Amino acid sequence: MCGIVGYIGPKQASTFLIEGLSKLEYRGYDSAGIAVHDGNKITIEKTIGRLANLEQKLEHHKLEGSLGIGHTRWATHGRPSDVNSHPHSDCTGNFVVVHNGIIENYMHLKEQLIAKGHVFTSETDTEVVAHLLEEYYDGDFEASVKRVLGDISGSYALVFMSKFEPNKIICTKQDNPLVIGLGEGENFIASDIPAIINRTRRTYILSDGEMAVVTKDSVWVTNRQGVPITKKVFEVNWDAEAAEKGGYEHFMIKEIYEQPKAIRETMTSRLAKDNSHIIFDELKWTKGELAAIKKVVIVACGTAYHAGIVGKYYIESLARIPVEVDVASEFRYRFPLVDENTLAIVISQSGETLDTLAALKEAKRLGATTLAITNVVGSSISREADQVVYTWAGPEIAVASTKAYTTQLISMAMLSIYMAGIRETISAERSQELISGLRNLPTQVHEILEDVEPIKTFAQQYGFNEDVFFIGRSLDYAVALEGALKLKEISYIHAEAYAAGELKHGTLALIIEGVPVIALATQHDVYEKTLSNIKEVKARDAVVIGIAQQGDDQIKKYVDHTIFIPQADKYLAPILAVIPLQLLSYYAAVTRGCDVDKPRNLAKSVTVE
Ligand code: M6R
């Protein structure tokens, strides 16, 4: 989730590039850079850190020219550093590119290019694009870019400049946003509308597979085959603040809607094309290494801890290794039984949570092998852990974690199938079944997000109740915990999650007429038992909202309202079942007039004990 800007016109490009990048700063990033064409050559200036660092550099080294591109990076392939920052260029410096997204087949392409003598300076996937362009360039910029696009796979928004074309920028996209701002005698390119909104409100929103050749007076859009496309001008009528949120009212809802993409990107390049196995190039564990692991401990806080509970279920049932899950703030103080035969997995969106970092250090001190699952490349936790699996969710700005959670579950699922494959505790058929199930998830999440009206209505109806209960068994219980946390943190409604079978041991005393109970019933093997627990609360006149899988004809008889999720394997159902709960919390908070993105007393990154 990086940011892209581009300018072509009569003015100094760098002025707009810096202004545009600053409008993307709210997303958070780790490095920035620009490239400017002065009519003869392209010069790049880039640096790790915030935009202010780049501005400082530019004070001493002005880049003159009226054609340029810029980028803010949120690291994925390669840690944050000067060399890994964009723009990237080829061996000659004749071709320069900025990129958002992930080039899935970059390793293979890089090997081929190195064999042909190309010299790479960064660890990024993006650099292959510049070298490919150098390789293919035959005097025809557009045709060469098309050849490059024919070779790469993955998701991208790409913007190209060539030393030989001082009057032209080429851009294209696949599964990543890109917009062209239409000015008078000048044009702008950006990954997000906030970057251009102060300059123009007339835009072309590029669609997947479209390629635009942008000059100062024209924008020529074609598909990859060169067939011209007539674009409609999209007039932006949001204010700047709304534009940062992509037209959504809050970052939280924007991030909820980003989940199909976040999930897809987290799985990108990790699922074998034929669904036969999981590829973790970052781990490459052997059977011997895994055999040495006698125990797994998962340590995290808040939402990430809830992902850990699901992870325990996955690892124990698929890879058959005993797992303990700990809240990070407790782990260090309970003298945990951890040694060199322990794999300690820490989960953290930010990679900066102090409790989690301290637990990681403790596990390391006790001799464990450590693995971090985190969303932030170069974060303290990613640097401290022996190995890292990144969730590629992009920056999460709302305090309430949503897309980080679902991508943590995806990572835990992939990790467990991967471990089970190596340990031979899963059959080839079952592994294939789960991997194809994973592949369906982005579309299924999208399906849920298409039909939010009933959820909105429940939230409005029950948003003013003071207590809400969440119940479920097995994996549904883990999701119930996350649902209750979400509701508490942003709507300030008192919410409790219980293992459905545990109610009768005390909590049932709190169930009285009209109390909303959200009952998750997506797990077939405990379905009948869950129904019994639903009947228990119904008998006390609770209002029950059931969350069930499509095709479940029974549930409606026992609950007041039902939210159906698309059919999925019981292991993958949590990734779908949590979406209505996120939406329910969101709309309840909106109904109550709460500050959704910045709930009281809370911070996004908790760096105190
Ligand atoms: O950045 P981390 O994942 O380490 O953060 C852990 C928790 O602070 C975080 O998940 C928190 O519980 C969220 N605000 C919940 O939505």
XYZ file of C-alpha atoms and ligand atoms in Angstrom:
625
model
C 0.000 0.000 0.000
C 2.432 2.573 -1.154
C 1.633 5.930 -2.736
C 2.320 7.028 -6.301
C 2.342 10.471 -7.912
C 3.306 11.764 -11.351
C 3.372 15.127 -13.117
C 3.776 16.357 -16.663
C 3.234 19.996 -17.627
C 4.905 23.384 -17.790
C 5.780 23.743 -14.087
C 8.507 22.275 -11.908
C 7.421 18.652 -11.423
C 9.045 18.332 -7.993
C 6.684 20.910 -6.486
C 3.620 18.808 -7.252
C 5.386 15.535 -6.495
C 6.220 16.608 -2.940
C 2.801 18.176 -2.435
C 1.076 15.024 -3.728
C 3.202 12.725 -1.583
C 2.469 14.815 1.484
C -1.249 14.255 0.897
C -0.625 10.523 1.124
C 1.334 10.848 4.350
C -1.696 9.974 6.516
C -1.255 6.379 5.359
C 2.130 6.141 7.026
C 5.204 4.984 5.159
C 8.857 4.247 5.595
C 10.613 5.946 2.672
C 9.987 8.294 -0.215
C 11.557 9.315 -3.494
C 11.101 11.218 -6.730
C 12.586 11.099 -10.227
C 12.605 14.149 -12.510
C 13.422 14.424 -16.220
C 15.247 17.677 -17.094
C 14.955 17.192 -20.851
C 18.259 15.340 -21.122
C 18.402 12.873 -18.291
C 16.456 11.524 -15.339
C 17.696 12.197 -11.802
C 16.458 10.281 -8.776
C 16.480 11.396 -5.156
C 15.169 9.015 -2.508
C 15.599 8.270 1.137
C 14.443 6.172 4.055
C 12.198 7.892 6.565
C 9.506 10.472 6.325
C 8.895 12.907 3.518
C 10.636 15.642 5.504
C 13.911 13.730 5.030
C 13.421 13.765 1.276
C 12.541 17.455 1.311
C 15.721 18.175 3.227
C 17.776 16.293 0.639
C 16.060 18.198 -2.165
C 16.964 21.529 -0.581
C 20.621 20.731 -1.255
C 19.989 18.963 -4.525
C 17.148 20.586 -6.473
C 15.676 18.453 -9.229
C 14.731 20.711 -12.132
C 12.351 19.519 -14.824
C 8.699 19.439 -15.751
C 8.184 15.671 -15.950
C 8.481 13.472 -12.900
C 7.206 10.618 -10.766
C 7.279 10.004 -7.024
C 6.562 7.347 -4.476
C 6.052 6.712 -0.776
C 6.889 3.175 0.205
C 5.297 0.787 2.664
C 7.861 -1.980 2.538
C 6.919 -5.476 1.404
C 9.835 -7.049 -0.488
C 12.999 -5.748 1.110
C 13.358 -3.795 4.340
C 12.967 -0.017 4.450
C 16.235 1.509 3.218
C 17.535 4.123 0.798
C 18.241 1.590 -1.943
C 14.920 -0.191 -1.576
C 13.018 3.089 -1.860
C 11.360 3.931 -5.166
C 11.781 5.103 -7.920
C 13.829 2.211 -9.278
C 15.864 2.239 -12.443
C 17.619 -0.173 -14.768
C 21.402 -0.599 -15.184
C 21.704 2.481 -17.408
C 19.415 4.894 -15.582
C 17.463 5.361 -18.810
C 14.255 3.849 -17.432
C 12.621 4.661 -14.148
C 9.605 3.094 -12.503
C 7.443 3.419 -9.399
C 5.191 0.589 -8.304
C 2.443 -0.255 -5.827
C 1.578 -3.913 -5.278
C 3.522 -7.126 -5.603
C 5.204 -8.687 -8.643
C 4.615 -12.341 -7.865
C 7.100 -13.858 -10.291
C 9.915 -11.392 -9.634
C 12.387 -13.983 -8.298
C 12.230 -15.994 -11.481
C 12.522 -12.873 -13.660
C 15.368 -11.541 -11.550
C 17.346 -14.763 -11.986
C 16.850 -14.602 -15.760
C 17.893 -10.946 -15.895
C 20.973 -11.532 -13.723
C 21.966 -14.366 -16.080
C 21.795 -11.818 -18.910
C 24.152 -9.506 -17.040
C 21.760 -7.097 -15.315
C 23.017 -5.743 -12.026
C 20.459 -5.222 -9.275
C 20.902 -2.727 -6.492
C 17.824 -3.368 -4.353
C 15.997 -6.271 -2.727
C 12.657 -5.200 -4.191
C 10.345 -6.966 -6.576
C 9.894 -3.665 -8.442
C 13.414 -3.355 -9.758
C 12.878 -6.257 -12.178
C 10.339 -4.094 -14.029
C 12.943 -1.414 -14.824
C 15.492 -4.001 -15.955
C 12.916 -5.782 -18.103
C 12.151 -2.473 -19.810
C 15.866 -1.957 -20.468
C 16.027 -5.482 -21.878
C 13.082 -4.998 -24.220
C 13.524 -1.374 -25.282
C 13.802 -1.108 -29.048
C 13.035 2.566 -29.555
C 9.286 2.137 -29.005
C 8.471 3.029 -25.382
C 4.811 1.910 -25.447
C 5.530 -1.397 -27.168
C 8.385 -2.150 -24.762
C 6.197 -1.446 -21.731
C 3.581 -3.824 -23.152
C 6.194 -6.546 -23.470
C 7.172 -5.996 -19.838
C 3.536 -6.300 -18.783
C 3.300 -9.564 -20.679
C 6.063 -11.000 -18.495
C 5.010 -9.914 -15.042
C 2.237 -11.348 -12.919
C 0.800 -10.076 -9.674
C -0.881 -6.890 -8.608
C 0.396 -3.487 -9.555
C -0.014 0.146 -10.303
C 3.042 1.064 -12.376
C 4.289 4.370 -13.723
C 7.179 4.518 -16.204
C 9.507 7.251 -17.449
C 12.128 6.956 -20.150
C 15.132 9.188 -20.731
C 14.329 8.974 -24.447
C 10.811 10.344 -24.009
C 10.945 13.666 -22.151
C 7.306 14.400 -23.038
C 5.584 11.250 -21.930
C 4.712 9.161 -18.884
C 3.182 5.694 -19.215
C 1.071 4.154 -16.490
C -0.996 1.015 -16.001
C -2.718 -0.956 -13.278
C -3.846 -4.390 -12.174
C -5.640 -4.825 -8.825
C -4.186 -1.564 -7.492
C -5.747 1.862 -7.839
C -4.455 4.489 -10.246
C -6.041 7.759 -11.254
C -5.131 10.434 -13.777
C -5.921 14.044 -12.884
C -6.797 16.152 -15.912
C -5.431 19.696 -15.833
C -5.122 22.557 -18.337
C -1.903 21.983 -20.244
C -0.741 19.641 -17.473
C -1.730 16.223 -16.170
C -1.282 14.408 -12.884
C -1.049 10.770 -11.914
C -1.745 9.372 -8.460
C -2.558 6.165 -6.685
C -5.106 8.014 -4.533
C -7.328 10.994 -5.137
C -6.110 13.066 -2.103
C -2.797 13.558 -3.900
C -4.379 15.502 -6.758
C -7.518 17.000 -5.288
C -5.918 20.437 -4.772
C -4.952 20.600 -8.452
C -7.939 19.159 -10.268
C -11.208 17.409 -9.653
C -11.497 16.015 -13.173
C -10.103 12.518 -13.329
C -9.893 9.308 -15.259
C -10.033 6.278 -12.959
C -8.045 3.546 -14.678
C -9.454 0.023 -14.745
C -7.471 -3.201 -14.562
C -5.520 -3.894 -17.727
C -5.721 -0.334 -19.019
C -2.590 1.521 -20.009
C -2.373 5.299 -20.385
C 0.155 7.361 -22.288
C 0.109 10.751 -20.617
C 1.537 13.943 -22.130
C 0.928 17.488 -20.886
C -1.962 17.959 -23.328
C -3.382 14.467 -23.733
C -4.194 11.152 -22.099
C -4.376 8.215 -24.468
C -5.886 5.092 -22.882
C -5.809 1.639 -24.459
C -6.077 -1.933 -23.330
C -3.018 -4.211 -23.400
C -3.749 -5.123 -26.995
C -3.600 -1.453 -27.965
C -7.354 -1.064 -28.548
C -8.302 2.547 -27.658
C -10.658 3.042 -24.709
C -12.855 6.100 -24.307
C -12.764 7.071 -20.647
C -15.503 9.000 -18.889
C -14.380 11.946 -16.798
C -15.043 11.291 -13.118
C -15.617 14.521 -11.202
C -14.431 14.220 -7.601
C -16.904 15.938 -5.344
C -15.484 14.896 -1.942
C -13.543 17.227 0.266
C -9.881 16.520 0.973
C -10.533 14.686 4.244
C -13.144 12.412 2.686
C -10.769 11.788 -0.197
C -8.134 10.396 2.191
C -10.699 7.845 3.185
C -11.400 7.067 -0.449
C -14.934 8.411 -0.075
C -15.665 6.274 3.024
C -16.801 7.969 6.191
C -14.127 6.351 8.363
C -10.866 4.517 7.925
C -12.341 1.527 9.740
C -15.041 0.939 7.146
C -12.554 1.603 4.340
C -10.273 -1.040 5.840
C -13.158 -3.478 6.270
C -13.802 -3.085 2.547
C -10.117 -3.515 1.740
C -10.176 -7.056 3.107
C -10.672 -8.958 -0.150
C -7.565 -7.259 -1.525
C -5.571 -7.600 1.704
C -6.370 -11.308 1.894
C -5.514 -11.825 -1.765
C -2.179 -10.057 -1.384
C -1.301 -11.998 1.752
C -1.873 -15.248 -0.121
C -0.219 -14.008 -3.315
C 2.729 -16.171 -4.267
C 2.195 -18.418 -1.242
C -0.399 -20.765 -2.740
C 0.934 -23.232 -5.294
C -0.797 -22.689 -8.632
C -2.297 -26.214 -8.552
C -3.337 -25.762 -4.886
C -1.140 -28.712 -3.945
C 0.927 -26.980 -1.274
C 1.858 -23.758 0.482
C 5.018 -21.940 -0.509
C 6.847 -20.095 2.241
C 10.085 -18.947 0.646
C 10.788 -16.948 3.782
C 10.775 -20.117 5.946
C 11.910 -23.113 3.923
C 11.561 -25.426 6.952
C 12.765 -28.992 6.667
C 11.178 -32.101 8.086
C 14.077 -32.410 10.545
C 13.680 -28.850 11.775
C 9.975 -29.297 12.346
C 10.468 -32.661 14.029
C 12.636 -30.901 16.596
C 9.759 -28.633 17.586
C 7.922 -30.204 20.473
C 5.756 -27.258 21.372
C 4.502 -24.008 19.883
C 3.706 -20.937 21.963
C 1.746 -18.123 20.363
C 2.003 -14.748 22.049
C 0.146 -11.546 21.134
C -2.215 -8.841 22.395
C -5.813 -7.889 21.690
C -7.036 -8.785 18.246
C -3.723 -10.412 17.379
C -4.168 -12.633 20.454
C -7.543 -13.687 19.114
C -5.861 -14.599 15.842
C -3.473 -16.664 17.971
C -6.379 -18.626 19.469
C -7.511 -19.566 15.975
C -3.873 -20.364 15.174
C -3.689 -22.817 18.080
C -6.702 -24.653 16.722
C -5.184 -24.770 13.234
C -1.730 -25.946 14.265
C -2.919 -28.535 16.761
C -5.507 -30.059 14.494
C -3.555 -29.909 11.238
C 0.125 -30.124 12.181
C -0.487 -32.032 15.436
C 1.926 -30.054 17.607
C 0.799 -28.891 21.061
C 0.208 -25.150 21.200
C -0.141 -22.695 24.080
C -1.541 -19.216 23.475
C -0.625 -16.387 25.797
C -1.561 -12.780 26.215
C 1.838 -11.113 25.792
C 1.605 -9.059 28.974
C 1.192 -12.281 30.990
C 3.698 -14.465 29.204
C 6.871 -13.120 30.751
C 5.583 -13.294 34.290
C 4.401 -16.869 34.393
C 7.800 -18.564 34.054
C 6.800 -20.221 30.775
C 8.164 -23.625 29.910
C 10.049 -22.642 26.798
C 13.279 -24.132 25.509
C 15.183 -24.790 22.297
C 12.500 -27.254 21.213
C 9.879 -24.514 21.282
C 8.700 -22.459 18.359
C 7.473 -19.087 19.635
C 5.137 -17.316 17.224
C 4.391 -13.684 17.978
C 1.598 -11.913 16.109
C 1.471 -8.150 15.831
C -0.019 -5.853 13.232
C 2.221 -2.921 14.087
C 5.277 -4.942 15.006
C 5.838 -2.388 17.760
C 3.611 -3.545 20.631
C 5.882 -3.436 23.635
C 4.320 -6.376 25.504
C 4.659 -8.570 22.424
C 8.207 -7.421 21.762
C 9.187 -8.138 25.360
C 7.596 -11.595 25.184
C 9.490 -12.282 21.967
C 12.773 -11.327 23.619
C 11.949 -13.546 26.596
C 11.160 -16.520 24.358
C 14.449 -15.950 22.551
C 16.347 -15.721 25.827
C 14.865 -19.062 26.861
C 16.175 -20.638 23.671
C 13.074 -20.781 21.468
C 13.123 -20.360 17.725
C 11.056 -17.263 17.038
C 8.737 -16.395 14.202
C 6.901 -13.092 13.840
C 3.688 -12.614 11.913
C 3.486 -8.895 11.337
C 2.222 -6.289 8.925
C 5.083 -3.832 9.109
C 8.352 -4.545 7.361
C 11.303 -3.285 9.346
C 9.298 -3.009 12.584
C 11.022 -3.785 15.896
C 9.356 -7.194 16.117
C 10.300 -8.109 12.554
C 13.917 -7.216 13.318
C 14.018 -9.118 16.589
C 12.453 -12.384 15.394
C 14.496 -15.161 13.798
C 12.007 -15.433 10.959
C 9.138 -13.321 9.680
C 5.934 -13.975 7.780
C 4.427 -10.712 6.609
C 0.734 -10.100 6.315
C 0.370 -7.885 3.290
C -2.664 -5.981 4.496
C -1.263 -2.513 3.825
C -1.297 0.240 6.448
C -4.092 -0.063 8.988
C -5.004 3.364 10.289
C -8.201 2.859 12.320
C -7.454 1.843 15.910
C -9.834 -1.096 15.560
C -8.025 -3.877 13.784
C -9.940 -5.465 10.907
C -7.927 -6.308 7.817
C -4.906 -7.096 9.977
C -6.959 -9.732 11.828
C -8.243 -11.481 8.714
C -4.788 -11.535 7.166
C -3.365 -12.887 10.432
C -5.887 -15.731 10.223
C -4.904 -16.336 6.595
C -1.243 -16.443 7.606
C -1.960 -18.852 10.459
C -3.984 -21.074 8.135
C -1.224 -21.112 5.509
C 1.429 -21.721 8.150
C -0.483 -24.652 9.626
C -1.103 -26.295 6.251
C 2.569 -25.728 5.439
C 3.706 -27.323 8.713
C 1.239 -30.175 8.343
C 2.497 -30.824 4.812
C 6.093 -31.108 5.952
C 5.167 -33.222 8.984
C 2.912 -35.391 6.816
C -0.004 -34.990 9.183
C -2.373 -33.906 6.413
C -3.453 -35.823 3.327
C -2.820 -34.370 -0.124
C -6.598 -34.177 -0.715
C -7.294 -32.294 2.500
C -4.454 -29.881 1.876
C -5.750 -29.204 -1.621
C -9.278 -28.749 -0.309
C -8.139 -26.147 2.220
C -5.941 -24.281 -0.254
C -8.732 -24.029 -2.796
C -10.966 -22.851 0.052
C -8.418 -20.133 0.833
C -8.446 -19.077 -2.787
C -12.221 -18.526 -2.672
C -12.084 -16.250 0.359
C -11.536 -12.836 -1.287
C -14.636 -13.351 -3.432
C -16.641 -14.636 -0.475
C -15.642 -11.697 1.732
C -16.620 -9.418 -1.112
C -20.018 -11.138 -1.266
C -20.652 -10.372 2.432
C -19.622 -6.768 1.908
C -22.103 -6.409 -0.938
C -25.061 -6.930 1.382
C -24.579 -4.888 4.550
C -28.065 -3.376 4.877
C -29.485 -6.044 7.231
C -26.386 -5.749 9.445
C -26.770 -1.986 9.518
C -30.396 -2.388 10.542
C -29.530 -4.742 13.442
C -26.856 -2.335 14.604
C -29.324 0.539 14.573
C -31.923 -1.599 16.320
C -29.671 -2.923 19.076
C -26.978 -0.253 19.159
C -28.342 1.321 22.309
C -28.449 -1.823 24.412
C -25.903 -1.686 27.200
C -24.911 -5.350 27.175
C -24.360 -7.729 24.304
C -23.248 -11.353 24.501
C -21.385 -13.325 21.885
C -21.445 -17.102 22.017
C -19.963 -19.883 19.937
C -18.201 -23.201 20.192
C -14.829 -24.284 18.880
C -13.557 -21.802 16.244
C -16.783 -19.840 16.596
C -15.795 -19.089 20.182
C -12.516 -17.571 18.983
C -14.447 -15.359 16.564
C -16.919 -14.450 19.314
C -14.000 -13.106 21.375
C -12.947 -10.873 18.502
C -16.527 -9.732 17.870
C -16.951 -8.701 21.501
C -13.638 -6.823 21.582
C -14.553 -4.937 18.432
C -17.918 -3.877 19.822
C -16.442 -2.799 23.173
C -13.597 -0.828 21.766
C -15.428 1.332 19.259
C -19.042 1.510 20.454
C -18.386 1.360 24.230
C -21.114 -1.252 24.599
C -20.369 -3.804 27.291
C -19.841 -7.008 25.354
C -18.800 -10.454 26.571
C -17.861 -13.534 24.621
C -18.450 -17.003 25.993
C -17.851 -20.519 24.885
C -21.497 -21.399 24.296
C -21.289 -24.472 26.511
C -19.951 -22.398 29.379
C -23.000 -20.116 29.733
C -24.832 -22.445 32.052
C -21.916 -22.300 34.493
C -22.734 -18.760 35.538
C -23.309 -16.257 32.786
C -26.775 -17.489 31.978
C -27.866 -15.528 35.055
C -27.303 -12.348 33.042
C -29.525 -13.348 30.163
C -32.867 -11.639 30.541
C -35.596 -10.456 28.200
C -34.371 -8.359 25.288
C -30.596 -8.865 25.843
C -28.974 -9.274 22.433
C -27.015 -12.503 21.987
C -24.947 -12.973 18.849
C -24.707 -16.710 18.325
C -22.127 -18.070 15.919
C -23.082 -21.414 14.466
C -20.736 -21.998 11.555
C -18.986 -25.109 12.868
C -20.766 -28.231 11.668
C -19.188 -30.667 14.129
C -20.594 -28.783 17.131
C -23.666 -27.418 15.415
C -26.310 -29.370 17.338
C -24.649 -28.501 20.634
C -24.604 -24.834 19.698
C -28.305 -25.009 18.839
C -28.972 -26.326 22.367
C -27.127 -23.332 23.806
C -29.098 -20.989 21.570
C -32.290 -22.561 22.905
C -31.048 -21.907 26.453
C -30.781 -18.161 25.842
C -33.963 -18.035 23.779
C -35.810 -19.632 26.697
C -34.727 -16.573 28.752
C -36.178 -14.259 26.063
C -32.869 -13.029 24.716
C -32.916 -11.559 21.220
C -30.691 -13.861 19.213
C -28.842 -12.963 16.016
C -27.462 -16.134 14.486
C -24.424 -16.190 12.213
C -24.578 -19.307 10.085
C -23.400 -20.760 6.822
C -25.616 -20.415 3.754
C -27.703 -23.515 3.255
C -28.390 -23.875 6.986
C -32.187 -24.265 6.993
C -32.524 -25.047 10.665
C -31.133 -22.008 12.378
C -33.961 -19.650 11.464
C -36.327 -21.666 13.655
C -34.310 -20.861 16.765
C -33.119 -17.284 16.343
C -34.724 -13.891 15.810
C -32.501 -12.822 12.918
C -29.909 -14.596 10.834
C -26.856 -13.362 8.998
C -25.609 -15.892 6.491
C -22.015 -16.163 5.381
C -21.005 -18.009 2.186
C -20.356 -21.717 2.611
C -16.814 -22.506 3.635
C -14.695 -25.195 5.230
C -15.062 -25.106 9.009
C -11.405 -24.042 9.335
C -11.932 -21.072 7.056
C -15.376 -20.015 8.281
C -13.867 -17.721 10.988
C -12.368 -15.519 8.272
C -15.875 -14.964 6.908
C -17.815 -14.979 10.182
C -15.835 -12.089 11.611
C -16.829 -9.731 8.774
C -20.478 -9.267 9.886
C -19.210 -8.757 13.433
C -16.836 -6.014 12.295
C -19.698 -4.380 10.409
C -22.061 -4.727 13.329
C -19.575 -2.985 15.637
C -18.896 -0.309 13.085
C -22.546 0.549 12.520
C -23.329 0.350 16.246
C -20.544 2.872 16.898
C -21.841 5.134 14.143
C -25.375 4.846 15.540
C -24.100 5.889 18.968
C -22.120 8.777 17.516
C -18.744 7.409 18.684
C -15.377 8.475 17.318
C -14.968 5.302 15.292
C -11.376 5.646 14.136
C -10.015 6.990 17.398
C -11.918 5.379 20.275
C -11.465 6.935 23.681
C -8.436 5.929 25.767
C -6.920 3.803 23.003
C -3.949 4.119 20.646
C -3.131 2.304 17.446
C 0.295 1.246 18.549
C 0.766 0.430 22.227
C 4.413 0.957 23.066
C 4.068 0.980 26.845
C 3.786 -1.970 29.221
O -0.136 -3.974 16.596
P -0.579 -5.178 17.358
O -1.275 -6.190 16.523
O 0.526 -5.794 18.170
O -1.659 -4.626 18.389
C -2.217 -5.465 19.359
C -3.445 -4.847 19.961
O -3.129 -3.653 20.609
C -4.520 -4.579 18.905
O -4.859 -5.738 18.208
C -5.798 -4.021 19.568
O -6.383 -4.999 20.365
C -6.754 -3.519 18.493
N -7.035 -2.147 18.719
C -8.039 -4.244 18.456
O -8.875 -3.779 17.455
